[in-house]
Short mmCIF file of C-alpha atoms in Angstrom, two decimals:
data_model
loop_
_atom_site.label_atom_id
_atom_site.label_comp_id
_atom_site.label_asym_id
_atom_site.label_seq_id
_atom_site.Cartn_x
_atom_site.Cartn_y
_atom_site.Cartn_z
CA MET A 764 94.00 69.71 82.40
CA ALA A 765 97.49 68.74 83.53
CA LYS A 766 99.24 71.20 85.77
CA LYS A 767 102.23 72.86 84.15
CA LYS A 768 105.56 72.30 85.85
CA ALA A 769 107.00 75.33 87.65
CA THR A 770 109.90 76.95 85.87
CA VAL A 771 112.65 79.38 86.78
CA PHE A 772 115.06 81.43 84.68
CA VAL A 773 118.70 80.74 85.56
CA CYS A 774 121.77 82.78 84.51
CA GLN A 775 124.19 80.39 82.79
CA ASN A 776 127.12 82.57 83.81
CA CYS A 777 126.69 82.94 87.58
CA GLY A 778 123.65 80.82 88.55
CA TYR A 779 121.31 83.69 89.53
CA GLU A 780 117.65 82.60 89.52
CA SER A 781 114.65 84.74 88.57
CA PRO A 782 110.92 83.91 88.26
CA LYS A 783 110.77 85.84 84.96
CA TYR A 784 113.03 86.42 81.99
CA LEU A 785 115.59 89.20 82.28
CA GLY A 786 117.74 90.45 79.42
CA LYS A 787 120.55 91.44 81.78
CA CYS A 788 121.51 89.40 84.83
CA PRO A 789 121.30 91.65 87.92
CA SER A 790 124.01 89.59 89.67
CA CYS A 791 126.89 89.42 87.17
CA GLY A 792 125.72 91.94 84.55
CA SER A 793 125.95 89.55 81.56
CA TRP A 794 123.41 89.85 78.74
CA ASN A 795 121.21 87.12 77.21
CA GLN A 796 122.33 84.42 79.66
CA MET A 797 118.95 83.71 81.32
CA VAL A 798 117.65 80.25 80.33
CA GLU A 799 114.32 78.76 81.40
CA GLU A 800 114.63 75.56 83.41
CA LYS A 801 111.98 73.37 85.02
CA LEU A 802 112.05 72.92 88.76
CA PRO A 803 112.26 69.32 90.01
CA ASP A 804 109.01 67.78 91.26
CA LYS A 805 110.44 67.17 94.71
CA THR A 806 113.73 67.46 96.48
CA ASP A 807 115.88 64.45 97.19
CA SER A 808 115.38 63.84 100.92
CA ARG A 809 117.55 60.74 101.20
CA SER A 810 120.29 60.67 103.82
CA ARG A 811 123.91 60.24 102.92
CA VAL A 812 124.62 56.54 102.59
CA THR A 813 128.01 54.93 102.09
CA ILE A 814 128.71 52.08 99.69
CA SER A 815 128.73 49.71 102.64
CA GLY A 816 125.20 50.85 103.61
CA LYS A 817 126.11 52.99 106.62
CA THR A 818 123.83 56.01 107.01
CA SER A 819 125.14 59.39 108.13
CA LYS A 820 123.90 60.46 111.56
CA ALA A 821 124.60 63.12 114.17
CA GLU A 822 127.03 62.19 116.92
CA PRO A 823 128.88 64.07 119.68
CA ILE A 824 132.14 65.61 118.54
CA THR A 825 133.93 63.98 121.46
CA ASP A 826 133.00 60.55 120.09
CA ILE A 827 134.46 61.23 116.66
CA THR A 828 137.85 59.60 116.12
CA ILE A 829 140.25 60.95 113.54
CA GLU A 830 142.20 58.38 111.60
CA LYS A 831 145.14 60.07 109.97
CA GLU A 832 145.38 58.78 106.44
CA GLU A 833 148.55 59.00 104.43
CA ARG A 834 148.44 61.06 101.27
CA VAL A 835 148.86 58.97 98.15
CA LYS A 836 151.77 60.19 96.04
CA THR A 837 152.03 59.88 92.28
CA ASP A 838 155.23 59.68 90.25
CA LEU A 839 154.81 63.37 89.29
CA THR A 840 156.48 65.37 92.07
CA GLU A 841 155.12 68.62 90.65
CA PHE A 842 151.54 67.32 90.81
CA ASN A 843 152.01 66.12 94.39
CA ARG A 844 153.30 69.50 95.57
CA VAL A 845 150.47 71.46 93.92
CA LEU A 846 147.96 69.23 95.74
CA GLY A 847 149.77 69.88 99.03
CA GLY A 848 151.79 66.66 99.25
CA GLY A 849 149.71 64.07 97.41
CA VAL A 850 146.15 62.90 96.79
CA VAL A 851 143.90 63.04 99.87
CA PRO A 852 141.32 60.19 100.15
CA GLY A 853 137.78 61.58 100.04
CA SER A 854 138.80 64.83 98.34
CA LEU A 855 137.00 66.47 95.42
CA VAL A 856 139.43 68.12 92.98
CA LEU A 857 138.36 70.38 90.10
CA ILE A 858 140.79 70.89 87.18
CA GLY A 859 140.02 73.56 84.59
CA GLY A 860 141.82 74.64 81.44
CA ASP A 861 141.46 75.62 77.80
CA PRO A 862 140.42 72.98 75.23
CA GLY A 863 143.36 70.89 74.04
CA ILE A 864 145.70 72.08 76.79
CA GLY A 865 146.22 68.56 78.15
CA LYS A 866 143.77 68.10 81.05
CA SER A 867 142.70 64.62 79.97
CA THR A 868 146.30 63.60 79.29
CA LEU A 869 147.38 64.74 82.76
CA LEU A 870 144.55 62.90 84.53
CA LEU A 871 145.05 59.76 82.47
CA GLN A 872 148.73 59.69 83.48
CA VAL A 873 147.87 60.38 87.13
CA SER A 874 145.18 57.67 87.07
CA ALA A 875 147.61 55.08 85.70
CA GLN A 876 150.21 55.98 88.36
CA LEU A 877 147.64 55.75 91.16
CA ASN A 878 146.63 52.35 89.80
CA GLN A 879 150.25 51.18 89.77
CA ASN A 880 150.51 52.22 93.43
CA GLY A 881 147.75 49.75 94.31
CA GLY A 882 144.57 51.78 93.88
CA LYS A 883 141.50 50.87 91.84
CA VAL A 884 140.67 53.62 89.32
CA LEU A 885 137.45 54.37 87.42
CA TYR A 886 137.95 56.80 84.51
CA VAL A 887 134.57 58.15 83.34
CA SER A 888 134.50 60.03 80.05
CA GLY A 889 131.46 61.82 78.69
CA GLU A 890 133.32 63.15 75.65
CA GLU A 891 135.21 60.10 74.38
CA SER A 892 134.27 56.49 73.77
CA ALA A 893 135.99 53.62 75.59
CA SER A 894 138.02 52.82 72.46
CA GLN A 895 139.25 56.43 72.21
CA ILE A 896 140.37 56.33 75.85
CA LYS A 897 142.14 53.03 75.13
CA MET A 898 143.95 54.53 72.12
CA ARG A 899 145.16 57.47 74.20
CA ALA A 900 146.31 55.14 76.97
CA GLU A 901 148.29 53.06 74.47
CA ARG A 902 149.88 56.19 73.02
CA LEU A 903 150.98 57.16 76.53
CA GLU A 904 152.05 53.52 77.16
CA LEU A 905 149.80 53.20 80.22
CA ARG A 906 148.90 49.81 81.65
CA GLY A 907 146.89 48.64 84.64
CA SER A 908 144.79 45.70 85.79
CA ASP A 909 142.37 47.60 88.08
CA PHE A 910 142.11 50.57 85.71
CA TYR A 911 138.51 50.77 84.42
CA ARG A 912 137.38 52.97 81.52
CA TYR A 913 133.72 53.94 81.35
CA ALA A 914 132.01 56.08 78.70
CA GLU A 915 128.83 57.44 80.33
CA THR A 916 127.10 60.77 81.01
CA GLU A 917 124.19 59.71 83.28
CA VAL A 918 125.05 60.46 86.92
CA SER A 919 122.81 57.69 88.30
CA ALA A 920 124.52 55.07 86.10
CA ILE A 921 127.94 56.34 87.21
CA GLN A 922 126.83 56.13 90.85
CA GLU A 923 125.71 52.52 90.37
CA THR A 924 129.02 51.63 88.74
CA ILE A 925 130.93 53.19 91.65
CA GLU A 926 128.85 51.16 94.12
CA GLU A 927 129.60 48.01 92.12
CA LEU A 928 133.34 48.49 91.55
CA LYS A 929 134.14 50.29 94.84
CA PRO A 930 137.09 52.22 93.33
CA ASP A 931 139.64 54.26 95.27
CA TYR A 932 139.83 57.01 92.65
CA VAL A 933 137.30 58.35 90.12
CA VAL A 934 137.92 60.75 87.22
CA ILE A 935 134.98 62.62 85.64
CA ASP A 936 135.80 64.06 82.21
CA SER A 937 134.05 66.46 82.06
CA ILE A 938 131.43 67.78 84.50
CA GLN A 939 129.74 69.82 81.73
CA THR A 940 128.77 66.60 79.91
CA MET A 941 127.16 64.95 82.95
CA HIS A 942 123.34 64.65 83.14
CA HIS A 943 121.31 64.31 86.34
CA ALA A 944 117.95 62.57 85.75
CA GLY A 945 116.21 64.62 88.44
CA ILE A 946 116.88 67.91 86.62
CA ASP A 947 114.89 68.72 83.50
CA SER A 948 117.47 70.79 81.61
CA ALA A 949 120.26 70.30 79.09
CA SER A 950 123.69 68.98 80.03
CA GLY A 951 126.11 71.77 80.92
CA SER A 952 123.42 74.06 82.35
CA VAL A 953 123.85 75.61 85.77
CA SER A 954 121.36 73.23 87.41
CA GLN A 955 122.90 70.11 85.86
CA VAL A 956 126.46 71.09 86.82
CA ARG A 957 125.39 71.99 90.36
CA GLU A 958 123.40 68.81 91.03
CA SER A 959 125.95 66.51 89.39
CA THR A 960 128.76 68.01 91.47
CA SER A 961 126.65 67.75 94.62
CA THR A 962 126.07 64.03 94.01
CA LEU A 963 129.77 63.44 93.38
CA MET A 964 130.67 65.38 96.52
CA GLN A 965 128.45 63.09 98.63
CA ILE A 966 130.04 60.01 97.07
CA ALA A 967 133.54 61.31 97.78
CA LYS A 968 132.93 62.38 101.38
CA MET A 969 130.93 59.37 102.52
CA ASN A 970 133.14 56.70 100.95
CA ASP A 971 136.67 58.24 101.08
CA ILE A 972 136.93 58.16 97.30
CA ALA A 973 139.18 60.79 95.73
CA ILE A 974 137.30 62.24 92.74
CA PHE A 975 138.88 64.41 90.03
CA ILE A 976 136.52 66.57 87.96
CA VAL A 977 137.47 68.19 84.65
CA GLY A 978 135.80 71.55 84.06
CA HIS A 979 135.65 73.57 80.85
CA VAL A 980 136.56 77.25 81.00
CA THR A 981 134.93 80.32 79.47
CA LYS A 982 136.62 82.67 77.04
CA GLU A 983 137.57 84.86 80.03
CA GLY A 984 139.48 81.91 81.52
CA ALA A 985 137.12 81.09 84.42
CA ILE A 986 135.61 77.65 84.90
CA ALA A 987 132.24 77.48 83.13
CA GLY A 988 129.14 77.06 85.28
CA PRO A 989 128.04 78.59 88.58
CA ARG A 990 130.64 80.10 90.87
CA MET A 991 129.28 77.81 93.56
CA LEU A 992 131.04 74.94 91.79
CA GLU A 993 134.43 76.19 93.03
CA HIS A 994 133.06 76.58 96.57
CA MET A 995 131.77 72.99 96.68
CA VAL A 996 135.06 71.28 95.83
CA ASP A 997 138.13 70.94 98.06
CA THR A 998 140.76 71.95 95.52
CA VAL A 999 140.63 74.05 92.34
CA LEU A 1000 143.49 73.67 89.85
CA TYR A 1001 143.98 75.58 86.62
CA PHE A 1002 146.02 74.02 83.81
CA GLU A 1003 147.51 76.90 81.82
CA GLY A 1004 149.74 77.36 78.81
CA GLU A 1005 149.68 77.94 75.08
CA ARG A 1006 148.65 75.09 72.81
CA HIS A 1007 151.46 76.06 70.42
CA HIS A 1008 154.12 75.83 73.14
CA THR A 1009 155.23 72.73 75.00
CA PHE A 1010 155.26 74.05 78.56
CA ARG A 1011 152.23 73.85 80.86
CA ILE A 1012 151.64 75.37 84.31
CA LEU A 1013 149.38 73.68 86.87
CA ARG A 1014 148.25 76.34 89.35
CA ALA A 1015 146.33 75.85 92.61
CA VAL A 1016 143.89 78.70 93.34
CA LYS A 1017 142.07 76.91 96.17
CA ASN A 1018 143.30 74.08 98.34
CA ARG A 1019 141.88 72.93 101.67
CA PHE A 1020 144.82 70.57 102.13
CA GLY A 1021 147.79 72.76 101.18
CA SER A 1022 149.13 76.08 99.99
CA THR A 1023 147.30 78.17 97.39
CA ASN A 1024 149.09 79.81 94.45
CA GLU A 1025 151.36 76.76 94.25
CA ILE A 1026 152.44 75.95 90.69
CA GLY A 1027 153.89 72.95 88.92
CA ILE A 1028 155.68 73.10 85.56
CA PHE A 1029 155.24 70.39 82.92
CA GLU A 1030 156.46 69.88 79.37
CA MET A 1031 154.22 68.24 76.79
CA LYS A 1032 156.03 65.58 74.78
CA ASN A 1033 155.01 62.73 72.49
CA GLY A 1034 154.90 60.33 75.42
CA GLY A 1035 152.77 62.63 77.57
CA LEU A 1036 153.53 65.24 80.20
CA GLU A 1037 156.94 65.33 81.87
CA GLU A 1038 157.64 67.45 84.94
CA VAL A 1039 160.20 70.26 84.93
CA LEU A 1040 162.12 69.97 88.19
CA ASN A 1041 164.10 73.22 87.83
CA PRO A 1042 161.73 75.88 86.44
CA SER A 1043 164.09 78.76 87.37
CA GLN A 1044 166.66 77.48 84.89
CA LEU A 1045 163.88 77.02 82.32
CA PHE A 1046 162.74 80.64 82.60
CA LEU A 1047 166.28 82.02 82.32
CA GLU A 1048 167.95 79.72 79.78
CA GLU A 1049 167.06 81.90 76.75
CA ARG A 1050 168.01 85.21 78.37
CA LEU A 1051 170.24 87.36 76.15
CA SER A 1052 173.43 88.75 77.67
CA GLY A 1053 173.89 92.50 77.20
CA ALA A 1054 170.21 93.21 76.45
CA THR A 1055 168.61 96.30 77.96
CA GLY A 1056 165.21 96.30 79.67
CA SER A 1057 165.82 93.03 81.51
CA ALA A 1058 165.87 92.27 85.24
CA VAL A 1059 165.58 89.03 87.21
CA VAL A 1060 163.42 88.58 90.30
CA ALA A 1061 163.18 85.71 92.79
CA ALA A 1062 159.40 85.36 93.14
CA MET A 1063 157.56 83.03 95.50
CA GLU A 1064 154.94 80.76 93.97
CA GLY A 1065 153.33 79.08 96.95
CA THR A 1066 156.21 77.51 98.87
CA ARG A 1067 158.68 77.55 95.98
CA PRO A 1068 161.05 80.38 94.93
CA ILE A 1069 161.29 80.82 91.15
CA LEU A 1070 163.65 83.11 89.26
CA VAL A 1071 161.83 84.92 86.45
CA GLU A 1072 163.05 87.48 83.94
CA ILE A 1073 161.05 90.73 83.74
CA GLN A 1074 161.36 92.39 80.33
CA SER A 1075 160.51 96.00 79.46
CA LEU A 1076 160.50 97.98 76.23
CA ILE A 1077 160.26 101.77 76.53
CA SER A 1078 159.90 103.83 73.35
CA PRO A 1079 158.69 107.38 72.57
CA THR A 1080 154.99 107.56 71.84
CA VAL A 1081 153.75 108.74 68.44
CA PHE A 1082 150.24 109.52 69.71
CA GLY A 1083 148.91 111.96 72.26
CA ASN A 1084 148.51 109.42 75.05
CA ALA A 1085 151.24 106.97 76.02
CA LYS A 1086 150.36 103.28 75.73
CA ARG A 1087 150.87 100.78 78.55
CA THR A 1088 150.81 96.99 77.94
CA ALA A 1089 151.58 94.22 80.44
CA SER A 1090 151.68 90.44 79.93
CA GLY A 1091 151.93 88.23 82.99
CA LEU A 1092 152.02 91.31 85.25
CA ASP A 1093 149.24 93.33 86.84
CA TYR A 1094 148.51 96.41 84.71
CA SER A 1095 147.68 98.58 87.73
CA ARG A 1096 150.96 97.62 89.43
CA VAL A 1097 152.94 98.58 86.33
CA SER A 1098 151.19 101.98 86.12
CA LEU A 1099 151.84 102.63 89.82
CA ILE A 1100 155.56 101.80 89.54
CA MET A 1101 155.96 104.01 86.47
CA ALA A 1102 154.36 106.91 88.36
CA VAL A 1103 156.80 106.40 91.27
CA LEU A 1104 159.73 106.25 88.82
CA GLU A 1105 158.69 109.56 87.31
CA LYS A 1106 158.04 111.32 90.62
CA ARG A 1107 160.80 109.86 92.84
CA ALA A 1108 163.55 108.83 90.39
CA GLY A 1109 163.29 111.60 87.78
CA LEU A 1110 162.47 109.42 84.75
CA LEU A 1111 160.25 111.26 82.25
CA LEU A 1112 157.89 108.43 81.25
CA GLN A 1113 154.66 110.31 80.49
CA ASN A 1114 155.54 110.55 76.79
CA GLN A 1115 156.87 106.97 76.53
CA ASP A 1116 155.05 103.81 75.45
CA ALA A 1117 155.75 100.92 77.82
CA TYR A 1118 155.51 97.20 77.05
CA LEU A 1119 156.25 94.73 79.87
CA LYS A 1120 156.08 90.96 80.25
CA ALA A 1121 157.15 88.14 82.53
CA ALA A 1122 159.19 85.77 80.36
CA GLY A 1123 158.16 82.12 80.12
CA GLY A 1124 154.40 82.66 80.34
CA VAL A 1125 154.33 82.74 84.15
CA LYS A 1126 151.99 85.19 85.93
CA LEU A 1127 153.41 87.21 88.84
CA ASP A 1128 151.30 89.20 91.28
CA GLU A 1129 153.23 89.50 94.55
CA PRO A 1130 154.70 92.79 95.93
CA ALA A 1131 158.32 91.54 95.84
CA ILE A 1132 158.49 91.93 92.04
CA ASP A 1133 158.18 95.75 92.21
CA LEU A 1134 161.91 96.47 92.27
CA SER A 1135 162.70 94.23 89.30
CA ILE A 1136 159.91 95.89 87.27
CA ALA A 1137 161.32 99.33 88.09
CA ILE A 1138 164.90 98.32 87.24
CA SER A 1139 163.85 96.78 83.91
CA ILE A 1140 161.94 99.96 82.99
CA ALA A 1141 164.91 102.14 83.97
CA SER A 1142 167.26 99.90 81.98
CA SER A 1143 165.22 100.25 78.80
CA TYR A 1144 164.69 103.99 79.32
CA LYS A 1145 168.37 104.72 79.96
CA GLU A 1146 169.56 102.19 77.34
CA LYS A 1147 171.85 100.68 79.98
CA GLU A 1148 172.06 96.96 80.56
CA THR A 1149 171.94 95.34 83.96
CA ARG A 1150 174.52 92.78 84.96
CA PRO A 1151 173.37 89.28 83.96
CA THR A 1152 174.27 88.03 87.45
CA ASP A 1153 172.12 90.60 89.34
CA CYS A 1154 168.80 89.77 91.00
CA PHE A 1155 166.32 92.34 92.33
CA ILE A 1156 163.85 91.74 95.18
CA GLY A 1157 161.69 94.30 96.96
CA GLU A 1158 158.37 96.13 97.26
CA ILE A 1159 158.17 99.80 96.28
CA GLY A 1160 156.11 102.32 98.24
CA LEU A 1161 154.55 105.48 96.81
CA THR A 1162 157.18 107.62 98.55
CA GLY A 1163 159.94 105.71 96.75
CA GLU A 1164 161.07 103.53 99.67
CA ILE A 1165 162.06 99.87 99.28
CA ARG A 1166 159.96 97.83 101.72
CA ARG A 1167 160.73 94.43 103.22
CA VAL A 1168 159.34 91.20 101.75
CA SER A 1169 158.73 87.71 103.14
CA LYS A 1170 160.88 84.56 102.84
CA ILE A 1171 163.96 86.52 101.80
CA ASP A 1172 166.34 83.70 102.74
CA GLN A 1173 164.66 81.21 100.37
CA ARG A 1174 164.74 83.73 97.52
CA VAL A 1175 168.43 84.55 97.97
CA ASN A 1176 169.42 80.89 98.30
CA GLU A 1177 167.64 80.12 95.01
CA ALA A 1178 169.53 82.96 93.29
CA ALA A 1179 172.84 81.76 94.75
CA LYS A 1180 172.14 78.20 93.59
CA LEU A 1181 171.79 79.38 89.97
CA GLY A 1182 175.02 81.38 89.99
CA PHE A 1183 173.88 84.95 90.64
CA LYS A 1184 176.58 87.15 92.16
CA ARG A 1185 174.60 90.14 93.53
CA VAL A 1186 171.14 90.48 95.04
CA PHE A 1187 169.48 93.87 95.59
CA LEU A 1188 166.97 93.69 98.42
CA PRO A 1189 165.36 95.94 101.08
CA LYS A 1190 167.82 97.09 103.75
CA ASN A 1191 165.32 96.10 106.46
CA ASN A 1192 165.50 92.49 105.21
CA MET A 1193 169.22 92.13 106.00
CA ASP A 1194 168.85 91.21 109.67
CA GLY A 1195 167.98 87.88 111.30
CA TRP A 1196 169.34 85.36 108.80
CA ASP A 1197 172.62 84.02 107.39
CA PHE A 1198 173.73 85.10 103.93
CA PRO A 1199 175.12 82.59 101.42
CA LYS A 1200 178.90 83.08 101.18
CA ASN A 1201 179.07 83.06 97.37
CA ILE A 1202 176.74 86.02 96.72
CA GLU A 1203 176.90 89.77 97.50
CA ILE A 1204 173.93 91.25 99.35
CA ILE A 1205 173.15 94.91 98.60
CA GLY A 1206 170.61 96.57 100.89
CA CYS A 1207 168.65 99.46 99.38
CA THR A 1208 166.55 102.07 101.16
CA THR A 1209 165.08 104.06 98.27
CA LEU A 1210 164.28 103.41 94.62
CA ALA A 1211 166.67 106.14 93.45
CA ASP A 1212 169.48 104.54 95.45
CA ALA A 1213 168.75 101.10 93.95
CA ILE A 1214 168.80 102.49 90.38
CA ARG A 1215 172.06 104.37 91.00
CA ARG A 1216 173.83 101.32 92.42
CA ALA A 1217 172.44 98.91 89.80
CA PHE A 1218 173.86 100.91 86.86
CA SER A 1219 177.08 102.11 88.49
#
């Protein structure tokens, strides 16, 4: 009688393994996510081998020489900055986003630009045929001699093709469609995603090939598959935006070669994605003059200051409990600021419904946006408009004080560049730097003082 292969139950949400079936995963708490998978007969004990045949071996750290390699820049300045200055040879980059948001379009454009800069590119698609990739490339008017399209899902076949072509850049679209022959489970399972990514990581590190991986996301917005997938790669990018709007935001949440929380703004057009070089003007161009419940903040996204409009709508509640809704802002932060406004500034908000959003679809989560949130709430509550040329920067403490924030000079210079006349900021931030001559700096100590001076 043949011996039955050993099996294990794996959570498809977080990758937790159990020898028996469990209805609820003890690691992430999700229900009905445990799937039975067969264990491989034996582990792959081969050493890391480069395309040239060189085997990895241990060597003294003093004997290791570092050859500084230049980052490869594309024609998309926004994409270069999100990556930290360009594409790093030997890096493994994971890009996630909702279906139809434009991940494949972005990578196809980037691949063509890298090819035009002298690099050999292999674009592997597990979801589209070679003719479909060709049609999309023609629609985007992309050309290239060393630009190879390959429709395949078997990891071993992809590895052989990489060894044959010796490309400089590889795109895998998507990792959930890849199948590793050594794992006896369906494509997209935790084991398949983990082993396929591990193989690609070895190829990238041992041969200095930059590999881009497309990852599907769950309905909660996280990249599907085990959380370990994000730990294995060098950079994790999220491509965000609404399918019914033209603007897209590329956000870095992990980057071993640059700043995290860096964002790049793109606009989807018929000819592909075009970068938006001045996002501050984009976020403010539809702002209504004379409207109440509006305040502008100079927020830092990575290394870039961006001016964003914070909008609030305060109205009396018709139910017993007041409703609080926030879009693009942290709900807990909004509740905290409203409590401080009621206790320290005398605004009776406990019987008021509050609806807040960051205009333009951008998500803000830094402390410096506190003052603009408070001013927008006060403006809607008092039915008094703020000046359209005012900008508000500062963190609010629970005792009502305005606390200092970082990179104040960059924020104020961005506001001055776009024509703002007054900037409200923490009084402790007024020392140690030179003010722009064409803008008035107003230092505030308390929240009540900032509200009084903003509406005077």
